[in-house]
Each structure stands twice: as structure tokens, then as C-alpha cells.
Short mmCIF file of C-alpha atoms in Angstrom, two decimals:
data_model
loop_
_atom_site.label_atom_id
_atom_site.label_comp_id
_atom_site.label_asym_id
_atom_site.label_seq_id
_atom_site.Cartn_x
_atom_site.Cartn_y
_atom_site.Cartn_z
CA UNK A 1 0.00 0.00 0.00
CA UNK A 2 2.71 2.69 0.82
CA UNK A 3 5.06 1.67 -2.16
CA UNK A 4 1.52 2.66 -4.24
CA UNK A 5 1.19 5.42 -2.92
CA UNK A 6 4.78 6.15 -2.83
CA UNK A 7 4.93 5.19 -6.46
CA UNK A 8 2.36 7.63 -7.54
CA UNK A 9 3.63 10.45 -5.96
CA UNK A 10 6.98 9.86 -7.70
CA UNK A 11 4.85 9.61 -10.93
CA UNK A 12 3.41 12.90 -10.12
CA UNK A 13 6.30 14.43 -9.14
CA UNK A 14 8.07 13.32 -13.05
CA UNK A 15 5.13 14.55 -14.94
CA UNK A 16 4.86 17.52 -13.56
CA UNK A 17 8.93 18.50 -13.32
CA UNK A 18 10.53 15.79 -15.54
CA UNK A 19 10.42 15.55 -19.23
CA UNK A 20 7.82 12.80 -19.53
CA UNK A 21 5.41 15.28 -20.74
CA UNK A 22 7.63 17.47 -22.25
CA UNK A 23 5.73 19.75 -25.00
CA UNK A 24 7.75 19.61 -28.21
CA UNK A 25 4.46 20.64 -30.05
CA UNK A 26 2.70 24.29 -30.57
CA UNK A 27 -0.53 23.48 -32.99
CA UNK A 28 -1.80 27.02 -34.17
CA UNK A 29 -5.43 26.71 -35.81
CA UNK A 30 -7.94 29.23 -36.63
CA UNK A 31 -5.47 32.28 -37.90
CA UNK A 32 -4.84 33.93 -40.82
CA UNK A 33 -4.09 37.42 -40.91
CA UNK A 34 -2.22 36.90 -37.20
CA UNK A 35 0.67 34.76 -38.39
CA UNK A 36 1.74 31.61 -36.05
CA UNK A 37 5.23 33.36 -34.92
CA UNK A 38 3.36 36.29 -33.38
CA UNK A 39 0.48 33.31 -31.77
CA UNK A 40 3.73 31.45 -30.12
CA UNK A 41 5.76 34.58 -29.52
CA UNK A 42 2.54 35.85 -27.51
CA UNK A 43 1.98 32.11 -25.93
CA UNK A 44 5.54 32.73 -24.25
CA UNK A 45 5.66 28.34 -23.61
CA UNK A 46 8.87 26.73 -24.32
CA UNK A 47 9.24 23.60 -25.64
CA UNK A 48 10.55 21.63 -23.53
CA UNK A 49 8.28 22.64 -20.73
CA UNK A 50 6.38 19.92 -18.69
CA UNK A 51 2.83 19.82 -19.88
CA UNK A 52 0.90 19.66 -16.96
CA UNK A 53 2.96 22.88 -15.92
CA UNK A 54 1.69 25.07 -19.25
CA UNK A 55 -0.54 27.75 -17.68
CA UNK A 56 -3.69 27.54 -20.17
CA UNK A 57 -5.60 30.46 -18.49
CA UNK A 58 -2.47 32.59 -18.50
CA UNK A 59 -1.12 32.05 -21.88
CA UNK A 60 -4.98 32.27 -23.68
CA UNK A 61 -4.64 36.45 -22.00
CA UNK A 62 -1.23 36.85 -23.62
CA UNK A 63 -2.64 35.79 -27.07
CA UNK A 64 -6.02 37.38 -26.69
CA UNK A 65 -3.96 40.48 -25.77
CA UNK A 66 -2.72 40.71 -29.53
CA UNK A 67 -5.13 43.11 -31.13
CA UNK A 68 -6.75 41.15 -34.25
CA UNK A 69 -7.77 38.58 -32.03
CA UNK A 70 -11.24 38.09 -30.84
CA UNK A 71 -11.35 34.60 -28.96
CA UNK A 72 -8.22 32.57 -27.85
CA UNK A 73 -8.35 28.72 -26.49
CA UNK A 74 -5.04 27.39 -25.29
CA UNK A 75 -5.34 23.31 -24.37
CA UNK A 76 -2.92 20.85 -23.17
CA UNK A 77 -3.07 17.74 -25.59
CA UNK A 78 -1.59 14.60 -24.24
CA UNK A 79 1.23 13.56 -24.76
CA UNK A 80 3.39 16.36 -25.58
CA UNK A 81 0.73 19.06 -27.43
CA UNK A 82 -0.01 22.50 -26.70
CA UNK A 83 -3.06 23.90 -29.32
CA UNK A 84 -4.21 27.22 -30.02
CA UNK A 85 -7.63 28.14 -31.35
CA UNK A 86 -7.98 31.71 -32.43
CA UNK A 87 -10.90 33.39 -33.74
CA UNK A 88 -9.74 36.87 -35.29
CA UNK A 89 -11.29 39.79 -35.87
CA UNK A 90 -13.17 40.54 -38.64
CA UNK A 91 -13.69 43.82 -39.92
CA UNK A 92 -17.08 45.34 -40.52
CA UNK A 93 -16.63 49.12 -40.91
CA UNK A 94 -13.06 51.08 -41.20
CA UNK A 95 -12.75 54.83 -40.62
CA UNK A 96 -10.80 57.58 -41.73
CA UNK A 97 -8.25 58.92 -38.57
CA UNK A 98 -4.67 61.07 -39.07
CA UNK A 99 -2.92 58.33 -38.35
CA UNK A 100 -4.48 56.13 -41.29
CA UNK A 101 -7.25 54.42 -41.85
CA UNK A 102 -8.27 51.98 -39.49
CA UNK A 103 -10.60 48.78 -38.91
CA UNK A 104 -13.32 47.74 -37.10
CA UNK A 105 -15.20 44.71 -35.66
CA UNK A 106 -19.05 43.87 -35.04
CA UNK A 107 -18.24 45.00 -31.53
CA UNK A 108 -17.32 48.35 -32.10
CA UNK A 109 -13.34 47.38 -31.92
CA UNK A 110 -10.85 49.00 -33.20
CA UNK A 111 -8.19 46.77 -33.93
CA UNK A 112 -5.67 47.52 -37.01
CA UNK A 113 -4.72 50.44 -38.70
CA UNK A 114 -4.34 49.29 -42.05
CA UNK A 115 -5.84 49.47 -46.02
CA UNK A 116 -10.02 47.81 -45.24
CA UNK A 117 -10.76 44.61 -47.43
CA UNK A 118 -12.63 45.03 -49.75
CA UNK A 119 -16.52 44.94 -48.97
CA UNK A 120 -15.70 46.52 -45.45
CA UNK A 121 -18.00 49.54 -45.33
CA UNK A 122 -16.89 53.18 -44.84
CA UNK A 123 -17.91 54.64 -41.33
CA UNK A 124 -18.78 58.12 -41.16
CA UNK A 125 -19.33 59.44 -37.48
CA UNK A 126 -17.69 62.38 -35.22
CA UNK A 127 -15.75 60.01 -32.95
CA UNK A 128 -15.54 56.18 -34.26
CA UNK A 129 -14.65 54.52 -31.08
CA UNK A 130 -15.91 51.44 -28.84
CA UNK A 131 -17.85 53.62 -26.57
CA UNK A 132 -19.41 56.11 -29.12
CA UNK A 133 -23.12 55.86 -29.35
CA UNK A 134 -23.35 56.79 -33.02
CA UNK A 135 -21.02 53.91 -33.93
CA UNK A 136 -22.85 51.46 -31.98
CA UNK A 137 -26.20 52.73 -33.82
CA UNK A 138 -24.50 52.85 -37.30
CA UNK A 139 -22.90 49.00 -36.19
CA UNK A 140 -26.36 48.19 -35.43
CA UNK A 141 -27.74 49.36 -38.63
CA UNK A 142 -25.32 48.01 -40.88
CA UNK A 143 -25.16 44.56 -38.97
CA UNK A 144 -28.96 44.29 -39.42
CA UNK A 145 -29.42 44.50 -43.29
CA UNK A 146 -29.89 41.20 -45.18
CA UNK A 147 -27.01 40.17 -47.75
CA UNK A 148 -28.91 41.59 -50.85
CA UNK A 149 -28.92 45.29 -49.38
CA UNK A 150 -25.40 44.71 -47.46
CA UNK A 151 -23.89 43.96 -50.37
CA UNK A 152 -24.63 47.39 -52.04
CA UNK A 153 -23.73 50.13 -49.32
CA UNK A 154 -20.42 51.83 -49.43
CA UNK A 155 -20.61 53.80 -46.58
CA UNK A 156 -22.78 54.32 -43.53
CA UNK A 157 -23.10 58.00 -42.01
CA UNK A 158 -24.04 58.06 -38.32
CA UNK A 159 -23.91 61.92 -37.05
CA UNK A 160 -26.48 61.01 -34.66
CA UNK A 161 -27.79 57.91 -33.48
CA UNK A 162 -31.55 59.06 -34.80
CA UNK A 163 -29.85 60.03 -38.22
CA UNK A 164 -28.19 57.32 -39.74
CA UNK A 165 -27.98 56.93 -43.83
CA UNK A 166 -26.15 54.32 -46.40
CA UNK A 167 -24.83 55.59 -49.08
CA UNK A 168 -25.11 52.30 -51.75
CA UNK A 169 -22.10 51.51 -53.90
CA UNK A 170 -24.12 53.71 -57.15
CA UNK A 171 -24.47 56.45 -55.19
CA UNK A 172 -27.70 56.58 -53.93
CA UNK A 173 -28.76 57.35 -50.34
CA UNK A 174 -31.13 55.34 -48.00
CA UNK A 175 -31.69 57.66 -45.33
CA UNK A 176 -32.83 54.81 -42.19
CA UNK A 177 -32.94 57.06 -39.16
CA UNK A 178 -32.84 55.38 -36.13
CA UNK A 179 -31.83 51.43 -35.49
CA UNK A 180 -34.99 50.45 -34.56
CA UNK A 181 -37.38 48.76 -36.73
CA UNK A 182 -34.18 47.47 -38.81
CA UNK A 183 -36.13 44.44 -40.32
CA UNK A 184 -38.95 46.33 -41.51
CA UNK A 185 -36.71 48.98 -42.84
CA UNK A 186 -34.59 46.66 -45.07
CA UNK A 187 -38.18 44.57 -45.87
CA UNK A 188 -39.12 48.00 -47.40
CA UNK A 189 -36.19 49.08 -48.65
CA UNK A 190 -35.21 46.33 -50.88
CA UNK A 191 -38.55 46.64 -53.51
CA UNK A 192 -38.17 50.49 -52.91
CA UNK A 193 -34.80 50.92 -54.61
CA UNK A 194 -35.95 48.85 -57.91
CA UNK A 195 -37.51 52.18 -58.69
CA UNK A 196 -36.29 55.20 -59.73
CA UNK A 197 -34.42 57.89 -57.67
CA UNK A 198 -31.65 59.30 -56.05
CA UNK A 199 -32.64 59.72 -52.29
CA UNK A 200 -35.02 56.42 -50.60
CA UNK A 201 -36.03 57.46 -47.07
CA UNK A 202 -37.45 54.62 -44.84
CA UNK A 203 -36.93 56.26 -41.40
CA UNK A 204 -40.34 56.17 -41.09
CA UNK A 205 -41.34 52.51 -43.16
CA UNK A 206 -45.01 53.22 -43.28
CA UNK A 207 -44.73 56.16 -44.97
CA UNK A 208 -41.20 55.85 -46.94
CA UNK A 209 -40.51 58.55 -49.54
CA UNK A 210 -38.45 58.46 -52.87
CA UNK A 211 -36.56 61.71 -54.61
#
């Protein structure tokens, strides 16, 4: 009974400090514009490094904390594997600033300052920023519209949350208001711009206007 026990204690003892478990394996899955030197650079665990001594917790902040990441899981895989699952950042708006032009996520992140995809929508607002109310109504807006009408705005304006407008990719101008009522908008939206005009207001859908 005590050489068991003794016995497993030593076993514990090995995996945890010896090189039984040593990880000689960093699996990186899930990234693309974050390349896998800046995933392991961030991970900061060494090969070498027992397994059951990799901090999972700690080392999923230090990748999170690189700035086109959204979601991070770190998870010891036995025998000798540490794997990283990143979800990045996708852009949805990008915005004009001094410093350059910089990106956006569905949660009103700003996380790169670099040239938009293309498809990423222009943001027009006093103060882009996480906390700004006008981007979180222009986020909600844009977020909202079904693929057909998505697919033709340009740019969204939002300066005021009551007073937000898409500017489609032609040149014309759906002035939408408010974010409420964003289904209903887009339902009348869509057969309103198969007709003629230059200006399709649907800020208030019962009574939407064309000039």
C-alpha cells in the first residue's frame, strides 16, 4: 500500500517537473491574418516545458492580448501538445483617422490600422470609437441588413444615433434614421430601390418617400 502510494507520488512528481510530458508541439489553428510566430511569440511556452505545468488560463490572456484577435483557447493535448484556437477579428466598418485608416469589428473594436478589405463599409461618425453611441447605432444598422442590401452600401453616415444613412455603392442614399425597426426597414427598402431615384427614405417605413 505505501510503495503505491509512494509510487504515484513519484509519478506525479516526473510529470509535472521531468520531461515525460515534455511539449515539443505548438498546434496554431484558426489564424490567418495573425501569423503563427506572433500566436507562439505571444503564448511565451517553451518547448521543452512539462505539460501539466503550461498555464492555459495565463497564456490564452497573452494571445487574446494581440489586437486582431477576438477569442483565444489554449489546451494541453496529451502527450506532448499545446493547441491554439484563435478566432480573429473581422472587420465590418473602417474609418478615416490622421494616423491612417483603421478597422473595425461587429463589436465596435478597433483593432488595425491598415488598407479595409474590400466589402468593409466606410464609417462616417464624429468620434468612431468602442464607446461612441453613433457607432454602436451605425454598427447596429449596418449589422442588421440582409445580404442583398449589405452587399450594395459603401458607406454608412451616423452623425447622430436618430440620423443614420447608407450611401449604396451607385451612389444613392437610403436615409434609415434610427436602429430600430431594422427588419422592416430593409423589408421595405429592398422593392423600394428597384424604382427610380436618387434619395429612398425609410426612417419612417409606413410612410417611406423616394426623390
Amino acid at each position: 500500500m505505501l510503495a503505491a502510494l509512494v509510487a504515484s507520488i513519484a509519478f506525479v512528481v516526473v510529470s509535472y517537473f521531468g520531461p515525460l510530458w515534455a511539449v515539443d508541439t505548438i498546434d496554431v489553428t484558426g489564424n490567418a491574418a495573425v501569423t503563427r510566430e506572433q500566436v507562439v511569440e505571444a503564448l511565451q511556452v517553451v518547448e521543452g516545458t512539462p505539460l501539466p505545468r503550461v498555464d492555459t488560463d495565463g497564456a490564452a490572456s497573452r494571445v487574446a492580448a494581440i489586437p486582431k484577435v477576438a477569442t483565444v483557447r489554449v489546451q494541453r493535448v496529451y502527450p506532448a501538445t499545446v493547441r491554439v484556437t484563435v478566432e480573429e477579428r473581422i472587420p465590418v466598418v473602417f474609418f478615416d483617422a490622421p494616423d491612417g485608416t483603421h478597422l473595425m469589428d461587429v463589436d465596435a473594436v478597433d483593432f488595425a490600422v491598415e488598407p479595409p478589405p474590400p466589402g468593409v463599409v466606410r464609417l462616417v461618425a464624429a468620434s468612431p470609437s468602442f464607446g461612441n453611441l453613433e457607432t454602436r447605432s451605425a454598427l447596429a444598422v449596418l449589422t442588421s441588413l440582409p445580404a442583398p442590401l449589405r452587399s450594395q452600401v459603401a458607406q454608412i453616415d451616423a452623425p447622430t444615433i436618430s440620423a443614420v444613412s447608407l450611401t449604396l455603392y451607385d451612389g444613392r442614399v437610403v436615409v434609415w434614421g434610427s436602429n430600430d425597426d431594422n427588419e422592416y426597414k430593409a423589408s421595405v427598402a429592398l422593392p423600394l430601390l428597384t424604382q427610380p431615384g436618387q434619395t429612398y427614405d425609410v426612417s419612417s417605413p409606413d410612410l417611406p418617400t423616394i426623390r
